[in-house]
Amino acid sequence: KNGELRAVVCSTSLEMGIDIGAVDLVVMVATPKGVSRAIQRIGRSGHSLNRSSHGVLVATNINDLVEATVTAKLVRERALDPIRIQEKLYDVVAQHIVGLAAVAPISVDETFALIRRAHPFRELNREAFDHILQYLEGGGASLEKQYVGVFGKIRVEDGVISLAHSRIAREFLVNIGTIHSEGFIDVLLRHRRLGSVEENFIQQLKIGDLFVLGGRIVRLIDTGVQEAYVERADGQLPTVPRWNAAKMPLTSGLARAVRKLRTEVEKRVRQNPDDAAIADWLVEDYQISIVNAQAIVELFRAQLTISEIPIGRKMLIELYHEGDHAHYFFHSLIGRSANDALSRIVALRVKNRIGGNALATIDDYGFLLTLRRFQELPLEDLRQCFARANAENDLANALRGSELVKWQFRGVAQTGLMVPRNFPGRQRKQKQLSWSAEVLFRVLEQHEPEHPLLVEAYRQATHTFLEADSAYQFLNDVQAFDWKLLELPAVSPFSFAIYASVIKENMMLEDPASAIERIYREMYAKVESAAAGTNRDG
């Protein structure tokens, strides 16, 4: 704040407080995946009435450069990202009902009408509301017979809601809010601690998934309270890349802008052999340097040399063989969260068709399925894996064996006051919270799958952590697209970033950054070789 530090390195959220007035420039390494995020972070600089804010986007790879170019243009145009409002959150309704009753007794009808006046709850129906009331009265159908005293927050008599006990008001006051605590999970191999991973990473897994920790490939066999149990899986392919833990998804507005830029550049590259003219247009229209413009044009030229540009109503699938593995790159530019949902559906359908596991790696521009050679599928079979029918059931089945819903339930149970974060005068430890949520999740999964907090956990897993609706819409549209499956002699430039994230998992003796740069140069050498062969044939 006094201006004594030359530079500060901080987290992606830039949580430095609004009172630091000595920041002159914000440098963002890799794009923030959204226009509003970029503006918020840049706004940490020049934080006074008579100064301007300044920010620099540093691209970490060539695909990142395209995204950074679009992001900077949208920031200058003040094109904020659209806001997605979460609706009918049952855990929030439960907490609010207790809050209303803590102020004074209130009628059931008045409470229902009051909650429905809020925009996110305008479509909350009476059946769901009554189900939440039943939970608050005694914990739900599976718990109320034995544990009313433990889980009962309210009583309903003659159509009036009041608190079940005076202590509930005190407990409510120390548990208000929707921000739940997260921590790290210890990974144990035969009772020996290998290391720890973020809860956010574990929640993406299902029992049987393989991942890399400490240079070793391990298989998840069970989870407990703040612990994950694994066994060795030497020589096998990881099914979940470790790097996925904390990636933010691309916003829908930015994704549309990237598609627009791709379409414009593709059209000009096909029609105009003069790369200098195309670069000049990029410099003028997107206000970037000539060096960056030339790099973008080179990227599109290289992509067209070996493959096609995934734009418009085109479903491009690229197949690259590497040893015993077949890498299928699906170019679906719908954002990381939607691709996460889509890849789970497709991977489950591939597994049901041919058996075996499929490594699904996701990013904002598509996803990669890595299969064994015996699992290869022709284009028509792949197309059938993108059918819209039964997508909801297939996603639910894919989630049922995963840790995602269980970890979402932990947050829902805290917000819904089933698992209190605090007691008056003391804060509960993370392990206590996890233990309580673990036990309740298993009970409700087995005995009361329609419990409102469990339903909410599934909904948040599907529509908040994942963007299932966008995936379903893509499945609706994609059957009318022009489908192409191209087998390539090398990984295409547009697919290299996601491919690099897979090979990074198996790099144990070589520095990942050096290795990826080496492989990138080898890829471009193959692209140039393919181009030379095409020219000779012509």
Coordinates of C-alpha atoms in Angstrom, one line a residue:
K1 CA 0.0 0.0 0.0
N2 CA 2.9 2.4 0.7
G3 CA 4.4 1.6 -2.7
E4 CA 7.6 0.0 -1.3
L5 CA 7.3 -3.3 -3.2
R6 CA 8.3 -3.5 -6.9
A7 CA 6.0 -6.4 -7.6
V8 CA 3.6 -8.8 -5.9
V9 CA 2.8 -12.3 -7.1
C10 CA -0.7 -13.4 -6.0
S11 CA -3.5 -15.9 -6.7
T12 CA -5.8 -15.7 -9.7
S13 CA -8.5 -13.9 -7.7
L14 CA -6.2 -11.0 -6.9
E15 CA -7.5 -10.8 -3.3
M16 CA -5.5 -7.8 -2.3
G17 CA -8.3 -5.6 -1.1
I18 CA -9.6 -2.4 -2.7
D19 CA -7.6 0.0 -0.5
I20 CA -4.2 -0.8 -2.2
G21 CA -3.7 2.3 -4.3
A22 CA -0.1 1.8 -5.3
V23 CA -0.6 -0.9 -8.0
D24 CA 0.4 0.5 -11.4
L25 CA -0.1 -2.5 -13.6
V26 CA -1.7 -5.9 -13.4
V27 CA -0.1 -8.7 -15.4
M28 CA -2.3 -11.8 -16.0
V29 CA -0.4 -14.9 -16.9
A30 CA -2.8 -16.9 -19.1
T31 CA -6.2 -15.5 -19.8
P32 CA -8.8 -15.1 -17.0
K33 CA -11.4 -17.0 -19.1
G34 CA -13.9 -14.1 -19.0
V35 CA -14.3 -10.4 -19.7
S36 CA -15.7 -9.5 -16.3
R37 CA -12.9 -11.4 -14.5
A38 CA -10.4 -9.5 -16.6
I39 CA -11.9 -6.1 -15.8
Q40 CA -12.2 -7.0 -12.1
R41 CA -8.5 -7.9 -11.9
I42 CA -7.2 -5.0 -14.1
G43 CA -9.3 -2.7 -11.8
R44 CA -6.9 -3.5 -9.0
S45 CA -4.5 -1.1 -10.7
G46 CA -4.9 2.7 -10.7
H47 CA -7.4 2.5 -8.0
S48 CA -8.3 6.1 -7.5
L49 CA -10.6 8.7 -9.1
N50 CA -7.9 10.5 -11.1
R51 CA -6.1 7.4 -12.5
S52 CA -6.7 4.8 -15.2
S53 CA -6.4 1.0 -14.7
H54 CA -3.8 -0.8 -16.8
G55 CA -3.5 -4.6 -17.5
V56 CA -1.5 -6.9 -19.6
L57 CA -2.5 -10.4 -20.8
V58 CA 0.4 -12.8 -21.2
A59 CA -0.5 -15.8 -23.4
T60 CA 1.1 -19.1 -22.4
N61 CA 0.6 -20.9 -25.7
I62 CA -0.6 -20.1 -29.2
N63 CA -4.3 -21.0 -28.5
D64 CA -4.1 -18.8 -25.4
L65 CA -3.0 -16.0 -27.7
V66 CA -6.2 -16.2 -29.7
E67 CA -8.2 -16.1 -26.5
A68 CA -6.2 -13.2 -25.1
T69 CA -6.7 -11.3 -28.3
V70 CA -10.5 -11.7 -28.1
T71 CA -10.6 -10.9 -24.4
A72 CA -8.7 -7.7 -24.8
K73 CA -11.1 -6.6 -27.6
L74 CA -14.2 -7.3 -25.5
V75 CA -12.7 -5.5 -22.5
R76 CA -12.2 -2.4 -24.6
E77 CA -15.8 -2.7 -25.8
R78 CA -17.0 -3.3 -22.2
A79 CA -18.9 -6.4 -23.3
L80 CA -19.5 -7.9 -19.9
D81 CA -20.2 -11.6 -19.6
P82 CA -23.9 -12.7 -19.3
I83 CA -24.9 -13.5 -15.7
R84 CA -26.2 -17.0 -15.0
I85 CA -28.5 -17.0 -12.0
Q86 CA -28.8 -20.2 -10.0
E87 CA -32.4 -21.1 -9.4
K88 CA -34.4 -23.0 -6.7
L89 CA -31.5 -23.8 -4.4
Y90 CA -33.1 -26.1 -1.8
D91 CA -30.3 -25.6 0.7
V92 CA -30.7 -21.8 0.6
V93 CA -34.5 -22.1 1.0
A94 CA -34.0 -24.3 4.1
Q95 CA -31.6 -21.8 5.7
H96 CA -33.9 -18.9 5.0
I97 CA -36.9 -20.7 6.5
V98 CA -35.0 -21.2 9.7
G99 CA -33.9 -17.5 9.6
L100 CA -37.5 -16.3 9.2
A101 CA -38.7 -18.5 12.1
A102 CA -35.8 -17.2 14.3
V103 CA -37.2 -13.7 14.0
A104 CA -40.7 -14.6 14.8
P105 CA -43.3 -17.4 14.2
I106 CA -44.6 -17.1 10.6
S107 CA -47.3 -18.9 8.7
V108 CA -46.5 -21.6 6.2
D109 CA -48.4 -19.8 3.4
E110 CA -46.8 -16.5 4.1
T111 CA -43.3 -18.1 4.1
F112 CA -44.0 -19.8 0.8
A113 CA -45.3 -16.6 -0.8
L114 CA -42.4 -14.6 0.5
I115 CA -39.7 -17.0 -0.8
R116 CA -41.4 -17.1 -4.3
R117 CA -41.2 -13.3 -4.5
A118 CA -37.4 -13.7 -4.9
H119 CA -36.5 -14.1 -8.6
P120 CA -34.4 -17.3 -8.2
F121 CA -37.3 -19.0 -6.4
R122 CA -40.2 -17.7 -8.5
E123 CA -40.9 -21.3 -9.9
L124 CA -40.5 -23.1 -6.6
N125 CA -43.6 -25.4 -6.3
R126 CA -45.5 -26.2 -3.1
E127 CA -44.6 -29.9 -3.2
A128 CA -40.8 -29.1 -3.1
F129 CA -41.4 -26.5 -0.4
D130 CA -43.3 -28.9 1.8
H131 CA -40.5 -31.5 1.3
I132 CA -38.0 -29.0 2.6
L133 CA -40.3 -28.3 5.6
Q134 CA -40.4 -32.0 6.4
Y135 CA -36.6 -32.1 6.3
L136 CA -36.4 -29.1 8.7
E137 CA -38.8 -30.7 11.1
G138 CA -36.8 -33.8 11.7
G139 CA -34.1 -34.4 9.1
G140 CA -36.2 -36.1 6.5
A141 CA -38.2 -39.4 6.2
S142 CA -35.1 -41.6 6.9
L143 CA -34.0 -39.7 10.0
E144 CA -37.0 -38.2 11.7
K145 CA -38.0 -41.3 13.6
Q146 CA -34.8 -41.5 15.6
Y147 CA -33.1 -38.2 15.2
V148 CA -35.7 -35.5 15.5
G149 CA -33.8 -33.9 18.4
V150 CA -30.6 -33.8 16.4
F151 CA -31.9 -32.6 13.0
G152 CA -35.2 -30.9 13.9
K153 CA -34.9 -27.1 13.4
I154 CA -38.5 -26.0 13.3
R155 CA -42.0 -27.2 14.3
V156 CA -45.1 -26.6 12.3
E157 CA -48.3 -26.4 14.3
D158 CA -51.7 -25.1 12.9
G159 CA -50.0 -23.9 9.8
V160 CA -47.4 -21.8 11.7
I161 CA -43.6 -22.3 11.6
S162 CA -41.6 -21.7 14.8
L163 CA -38.2 -22.8 16.1
A164 CA -38.0 -26.3 17.6
H165 CA -35.8 -25.0 20.4
S166 CA -34.3 -21.6 21.5
R167 CA -30.8 -22.9 20.9
I168 CA -31.6 -23.2 17.2
A169 CA -31.5 -19.4 16.9
R170 CA -28.0 -19.3 18.4
E171 CA -26.8 -22.1 16.1
F172 CA -28.4 -20.3 13.1
L173 CA -26.5 -17.0 13.8
V174 CA -23.1 -18.7 13.7
N175 CA -23.9 -20.7 10.5
I176 CA -25.4 -18.1 8.2
G177 CA -24.0 -18.0 4.7
T178 CA -23.4 -20.1 1.6
I179 CA -19.6 -20.3 1.6
H180 CA -18.5 -23.7 2.8
S181 CA -15.1 -24.8 3.9
E182 CA -12.8 -26.8 1.7
G183 CA -9.5 -28.4 2.4
F184 CA -7.0 -31.0 1.3
I185 CA -7.4 -34.7 1.1
D186 CA -4.6 -37.1 2.2
V187 CA -3.8 -39.8 -0.3
L188 CA -2.9 -43.1 1.4
L189 CA -1.2 -46.1 -0.2
R190 CA -1.3 -49.0 2.3
H191 CA -1.5 -46.6 5.2
R192 CA 1.5 -44.7 3.9
R193 CA 0.8 -41.0 3.0
L194 CA 1.8 -40.3 -0.6
G195 CA 0.8 -36.6 -0.4
S196 CA -2.4 -34.5 -0.6
V197 CA -4.7 -33.2 -3.3
E198 CA -7.4 -30.6 -3.3
E199 CA -11.0 -31.6 -2.5
N200 CA -11.9 -30.0 -5.8
F201 CA -9.7 -32.6 -7.6
I202 CA -11.0 -35.6 -5.7
Q203 CA -14.6 -34.6 -6.4
Q204 CA -14.0 -35.1 -10.1
L205 CA -13.1 -38.8 -9.6
K206 CA -15.0 -42.1 -9.4
I207 CA -13.7 -45.3 -7.8
G208 CA -11.3 -47.0 -10.2
D209 CA -10.0 -43.7 -11.8
L210 CA -6.2 -43.5 -12.2
F211 CA -4.2 -40.3 -11.6
V212 CA -0.6 -39.3 -11.0
L213 CA 0.7 -38.2 -7.6
G214 CA 4.4 -37.8 -6.7
G215 CA 5.5 -39.2 -10.0
R216 CA 3.5 -42.5 -9.5
I217 CA 0.3 -43.6 -11.2
V218 CA -2.3 -44.8 -8.6
R219 CA -5.9 -46.1 -8.7
L220 CA -8.6 -44.7 -6.4
I221 CA -10.2 -47.6 -4.5
D222 CA -12.1 -45.8 -1.7
T223 CA -12.5 -42.5 0.0
G224 CA -13.0 -41.7 3.7
V225 CA -13.0 -38.6 5.9
Q226 CA -10.4 -36.3 4.5
E227 CA -8.6 -39.4 3.1
A228 CA -8.4 -41.1 -0.3
Y229 CA -7.2 -44.7 -0.5
V230 CA -5.3 -45.8 -3.6
E231 CA -3.3 -48.7 -5.0
R232 CA -0.4 -48.8 -7.4
A233 CA -1.2 -48.9 -11.1
D234 CA 2.3 -48.8 -12.6
G235 CA 2.5 -48.7 -16.4
Q236 CA -1.2 -47.8 -16.9
L237 CA -2.6 -44.7 -18.4
P238 CA -4.1 -42.1 -16.1
T239 CA -7.8 -41.6 -16.6
V240 CA -7.9 -38.1 -15.0
P241 CA -5.2 -35.4 -15.6
R242 CA -4.0 -33.9 -12.4
W243 CA -3.9 -30.4 -13.9
N244 CA -7.7 -30.1 -14.1
A245 CA -8.0 -29.3 -10.3
A246 CA -8.4 -25.5 -10.4
K247 CA -9.1 -24.5 -14.0
M248 CA -11.7 -21.8 -14.5
P249 CA -14.2 -22.4 -17.4
L250 CA -14.4 -20.1 -20.4
T251 CA -17.5 -17.9 -20.3
S252 CA -20.2 -18.4 -23.0
G253 CA -19.7 -14.8 -24.3
L254 CA -16.0 -15.3 -24.8
A255 CA -16.5 -18.7 -26.4
R256 CA -18.8 -17.1 -29.0
A257 CA -16.2 -14.4 -29.6
V258 CA -13.5 -17.0 -30.2
R259 CA -15.7 -18.8 -32.7
K260 CA -16.3 -15.5 -34.5
L261 CA -12.5 -14.8 -34.7
R262 CA -11.9 -18.4 -35.9
T263 CA -14.5 -18.0 -38.6
E264 CA -13.1 -14.6 -39.8
V265 CA -9.5 -15.8 -39.9
E266 CA -10.4 -19.1 -41.6
K267 CA -12.3 -17.3 -44.3
R268 CA -9.4 -14.9 -45.0
V269 CA -6.7 -17.6 -44.9
R270 CA -8.6 -19.7 -47.4
Q271 CA -9.3 -16.8 -49.8
N272 CA -6.1 -14.8 -49.5
P273 CA -2.6 -16.3 -49.9
D274 CA -1.0 -13.0 -48.6
D275 CA -0.4 -13.6 -44.9
A276 CA 0.9 -10.1 -44.4
A277 CA -2.5 -8.6 -45.4
I278 CA -4.3 -10.9 -43.0
A279 CA -1.9 -10.0 -40.2
D280 CA -2.4 -6.3 -41.0
W281 CA -6.2 -6.8 -40.7
L282 CA -5.7 -8.4 -37.2
V283 CA -3.5 -5.6 -36.1
E284 CA -6.0 -3.0 -37.1
D285 CA -9.2 -4.8 -36.0
Y286 CA -8.0 -6.4 -32.8
Q287 CA -5.3 -3.9 -31.8
I288 CA -2.5 -6.4 -31.3
S289 CA 1.2 -6.3 -32.3
I290 CA 2.3 -7.5 -35.7
V291 CA 4.3 -10.3 -34.1
N292 CA 1.2 -11.7 -32.4
A293 CA -0.9 -11.3 -35.5
Q294 CA 1.7 -13.2 -37.6
A295 CA 1.7 -16.0 -35.0
I296 CA -2.1 -16.3 -35.2
V297 CA -2.0 -16.5 -39.0
E298 CA 0.8 -19.1 -38.9
L299 CA -1.4 -21.1 -36.5
F300 CA -4.3 -21.2 -38.9
R301 CA -2.1 -21.9 -41.9
A302 CA -0.5 -24.9 -40.0
Q303 CA -3.9 -26.2 -38.9
L304 CA -5.3 -26.0 -42.5
T305 CA -2.1 -27.8 -43.8
I306 CA -2.8 -30.9 -41.7
S307 CA -6.5 -30.7 -40.8
E308 CA -9.4 -28.3 -40.9
I309 CA -10.6 -25.3 -38.8
P310 CA -13.5 -26.3 -36.5
I311 CA -15.9 -23.5 -37.1
G312 CA -19.6 -23.0 -37.5
R313 CA -21.8 -26.1 -37.9
K314 CA -18.9 -28.5 -38.3
M315 CA -18.2 -31.4 -35.9
L316 CA -14.5 -32.1 -36.4
I317 CA -12.9 -35.2 -34.9
E318 CA -9.2 -35.7 -35.2
L319 CA -7.6 -39.1 -34.7
Y320 CA -4.0 -39.5 -33.9
H321 CA -2.3 -42.8 -33.2
E322 CA 0.5 -43.1 -30.7
G323 CA 1.8 -46.5 -29.9
D324 CA -1.0 -48.6 -28.5
H325 CA -3.2 -45.6 -28.0
A326 CA -5.8 -43.8 -30.2
H327 CA -6.3 -40.1 -29.4
Y328 CA -9.7 -38.8 -30.5
F329 CA -9.9 -34.9 -30.4
F330 CA -13.5 -33.7 -30.4
H331 CA -13.7 -30.0 -31.2
S332 CA -16.7 -28.8 -29.4
L333 CA -16.2 -25.1 -28.4
I334 CA -18.8 -24.9 -25.7
G335 CA -16.7 -24.1 -22.6
R336 CA -14.9 -26.4 -20.1
S337 CA -17.8 -27.1 -17.8
A338 CA -20.1 -28.0 -20.6
N339 CA -17.4 -30.2 -22.2
D340 CA -16.9 -31.9 -18.8
A341 CA -20.6 -32.9 -18.9
L342 CA -20.5 -33.9 -22.6
S343 CA -17.3 -35.9 -22.2
R344 CA -18.8 -37.9 -19.3
I345 CA -21.8 -38.8 -21.4
V346 CA -19.7 -39.8 -24.4
A347 CA -17.1 -41.7 -22.4
L348 CA -19.8 -43.7 -20.7
R349 CA -21.4 -44.6 -24.1
V350 CA -18.1 -45.6 -25.6
K351 CA -17.4 -47.8 -22.6
N352 CA -20.9 -49.4 -22.9
R353 CA -20.3 -50.1 -26.6
I354 CA -16.8 -51.6 -26.5
G355 CA -15.8 -51.9 -22.9
G356 CA -12.6 -50.7 -21.2
N357 CA -11.8 -47.3 -19.8
A358 CA -11.6 -44.1 -21.7
L359 CA -9.3 -41.3 -20.5
A360 CA -11.3 -38.1 -20.9
T361 CA -9.4 -34.8 -20.9
I362 CA -11.3 -31.6 -21.2
D363 CA -10.7 -28.0 -22.0
D364 CA -12.8 -25.0 -23.2
Y365 CA -12.4 -25.9 -26.9
G366 CA -13.3 -29.6 -26.8
F367 CA -12.3 -32.8 -25.2
L368 CA -9.9 -35.7 -25.9
L369 CA -10.8 -39.4 -25.5
T370 CA -7.7 -41.6 -25.3
L371 CA -8.5 -45.2 -26.1
R372 CA -6.6 -48.4 -26.7
R373 CA -6.4 -49.6 -30.3
F374 CA -9.0 -52.3 -29.8
Q375 CA -11.5 -49.7 -28.7
E376 CA -11.4 -47.6 -31.9
L377 CA -14.8 -46.7 -33.4
P378 CA -15.8 -45.6 -36.9
L379 CA -17.4 -42.2 -37.4
E380 CA -21.0 -43.5 -37.4
D381 CA -20.5 -45.2 -34.0
L382 CA -19.0 -42.0 -32.6
R383 CA -21.9 -40.0 -33.9
Q384 CA -24.3 -42.3 -32.2
C385 CA -22.5 -41.6 -28.9
F386 CA -23.6 -38.0 -29.3
A387 CA -27.3 -38.8 -29.5
R388 CA -29.6 -36.5 -27.4
A389 CA -31.9 -39.3 -26.2
N390 CA -31.3 -40.5 -22.7
A391 CA -28.5 -38.0 -22.1
E392 CA -29.9 -37.1 -18.7
N393 CA -29.9 -40.7 -17.6
D394 CA -26.4 -41.3 -18.9
L395 CA -25.0 -38.3 -17.1
A396 CA -26.7 -39.4 -13.9
N397 CA -25.2 -42.9 -14.3
A398 CA -21.8 -41.4 -15.0
L399 CA -22.1 -39.3 -11.8
R400 CA -23.5 -42.0 -9.7
G401 CA -20.1 -43.7 -9.4
S402 CA -18.2 -40.4 -9.0
E403 CA -17.1 -38.4 -6.0
L404 CA -18.5 -35.2 -7.4
V405 CA -22.0 -35.5 -5.9
K406 CA -20.6 -36.5 -2.5
W407 CA -18.4 -33.5 -2.4
Q408 CA -21.2 -31.2 -3.6
F409 CA -23.4 -32.7 -0.8
R410 CA -20.8 -31.5 1.8
G411 CA -21.4 -27.9 0.8
V412 CA -25.1 -28.3 0.5
A413 CA -25.4 -29.9 3.9
Q414 CA -23.5 -27.0 5.5
T415 CA -25.6 -24.3 3.7
G416 CA -28.8 -26.3 4.5
L417 CA -27.9 -26.4 8.2
M418 CA -27.8 -30.2 8.3
V419 CA -24.1 -30.2 9.1
P420 CA -23.3 -27.0 11.1
R421 CA -19.9 -25.4 10.5
N422 CA -19.8 -23.9 13.9
F423 CA -21.4 -24.2 17.4
P424 CA -21.8 -21.2 19.6
G425 CA -18.3 -20.3 21.0
R426 CA -16.4 -22.8 18.9
Q427 CA -15.6 -23.7 15.3
R428 CA -15.8 -27.3 14.1
K429 CA -12.7 -28.9 12.5
Q430 CA -12.7 -29.8 8.9
K431 CA -12.5 -33.5 9.7
Q432 CA -15.6 -33.3 11.8
L433 CA -17.5 -31.6 9.0
S434 CA -16.3 -34.2 6.5
W435 CA -17.2 -37.1 8.8
S436 CA -20.7 -35.9 9.4
A437 CA -21.4 -35.2 5.7
E438 CA -19.9 -38.6 4.7
V439 CA -22.2 -40.5 7.0
L440 CA -25.3 -38.6 6.1
F441 CA -24.6 -38.9 2.4
R442 CA -24.4 -42.7 2.6
V443 CA -27.5 -42.9 4.6
L444 CA -29.6 -40.7 2.3
E445 CA -28.2 -42.3 -0.9
Q446 CA -29.3 -45.7 0.4
H447 CA -32.6 -44.9 2.2
E448 CA -33.9 -41.5 0.9
P449 CA -32.6 -40.6 -2.6
E450 CA -35.4 -38.0 -2.9
H451 CA -34.2 -36.0 0.2
P452 CA -34.1 -32.3 -0.8
L453 CA -30.5 -31.8 0.1
L454 CA -29.4 -34.9 -1.8
V455 CA -31.5 -33.7 -4.8
E456 CA -29.8 -30.3 -4.6
A457 CA -26.3 -31.9 -4.5
Y458 CA -27.1 -33.8 -7.7
R459 CA -28.5 -30.6 -9.3
Q460 CA -25.4 -28.6 -8.3
A461 CA -23.1 -31.3 -9.6
T462 CA -25.0 -31.4 -12.9
H463 CA -25.9 -27.7 -13.5
T464 CA -23.4 -25.7 -11.5
F465 CA -20.1 -27.6 -11.4
L466 CA -21.0 -29.0 -14.8
E467 CA -23.0 -27.1 -17.4
A468 CA -25.3 -29.9 -18.4
D469 CA -27.9 -27.7 -20.1
S470 CA -25.2 -26.4 -22.6
A471 CA -24.1 -30.0 -23.2
Y472 CA -27.7 -31.1 -23.9
Q473 CA -28.2 -28.2 -26.2
F474 CA -25.1 -29.2 -28.1
L475 CA -26.3 -32.7 -28.4
N476 CA -29.6 -31.3 -29.8
D477 CA -27.7 -29.3 -32.5
V478 CA -24.8 -31.5 -33.4
Q479 CA -26.6 -34.2 -35.3
A480 CA -27.4 -31.6 -38.0
F481 CA -23.7 -30.6 -38.3
D482 CA -21.3 -31.6 -41.0
W483 CA -19.3 -34.5 -39.3
K484 CA -15.7 -35.2 -40.2
L485 CA -13.3 -37.8 -38.8
L486 CA -9.7 -37.1 -40.0
E487 CA -6.8 -39.4 -39.2
L488 CA -3.7 -37.2 -38.8
P489 CA 0.0 -38.0 -39.0
A490 CA 0.6 -35.6 -36.1
V491 CA -1.3 -33.8 -33.4
S492 CA -2.8 -30.7 -35.0
P493 CA -1.9 -27.2 -33.7
F494 CA -5.5 -26.7 -32.5
S495 CA -5.3 -29.9 -30.5
F496 CA -1.8 -29.5 -29.1
A497 CA -2.7 -27.7 -25.8
I498 CA -5.1 -30.5 -24.6
Y499 CA -2.7 -33.2 -25.8
A500 CA 0.2 -31.5 -23.8
S501 CA -1.9 -31.7 -20.7
V502 CA -2.1 -35.5 -21.1
I503 CA 1.5 -36.2 -21.8
K504 CA 2.4 -33.9 -18.9
E505 CA 0.9 -36.6 -16.6
N506 CA 3.6 -39.1 -17.6
M507 CA 6.6 -36.9 -17.5
M508 CA 8.7 -38.0 -14.5
L509 CA 12.3 -37.6 -15.6
E510 CA 12.1 -34.5 -17.9
D511 CA 11.1 -31.0 -17.1
P512 CA 7.5 -30.6 -18.3
A513 CA 8.0 -27.2 -19.8
S514 CA 11.1 -28.2 -21.8
A515 CA 9.4 -31.5 -22.9
I516 CA 6.3 -29.8 -24.1
E517 CA 8.4 -27.2 -26.1
R518 CA 10.4 -30.1 -27.6
I519 CA 7.2 -32.0 -28.5
Y520 CA 5.6 -28.8 -29.9
R521 CA 8.6 -28.3 -32.3
E522 CA 8.4 -32.0 -33.3
M523 CA 4.7 -31.5 -34.0
Y524 CA 5.4 -28.5 -36.3
A525 CA 8.1 -30.5 -38.1
K526 CA 5.6 -33.2 -38.8
V527 CA 3.1 -30.6 -40.0
E528 CA 5.7 -29.1 -42.4
S529 CA 6.6 -32.6 -43.6
A530 CA 2.9 -33.3 -44.3
A531 CA 2.6 -30.1 -46.2
A532 CA 5.6 -30.8 -48.3
G533 CA 4.2 -34.3 -49.1
T534 CA 0.9 -32.7 -50.2
N535 CA 2.6 -30.2 -52.4
R536 CA 4.6 -33.0 -54.1
D537 CA 1.4 -34.9 -54.7
G538 CA -0.2 -31.9 -56.2

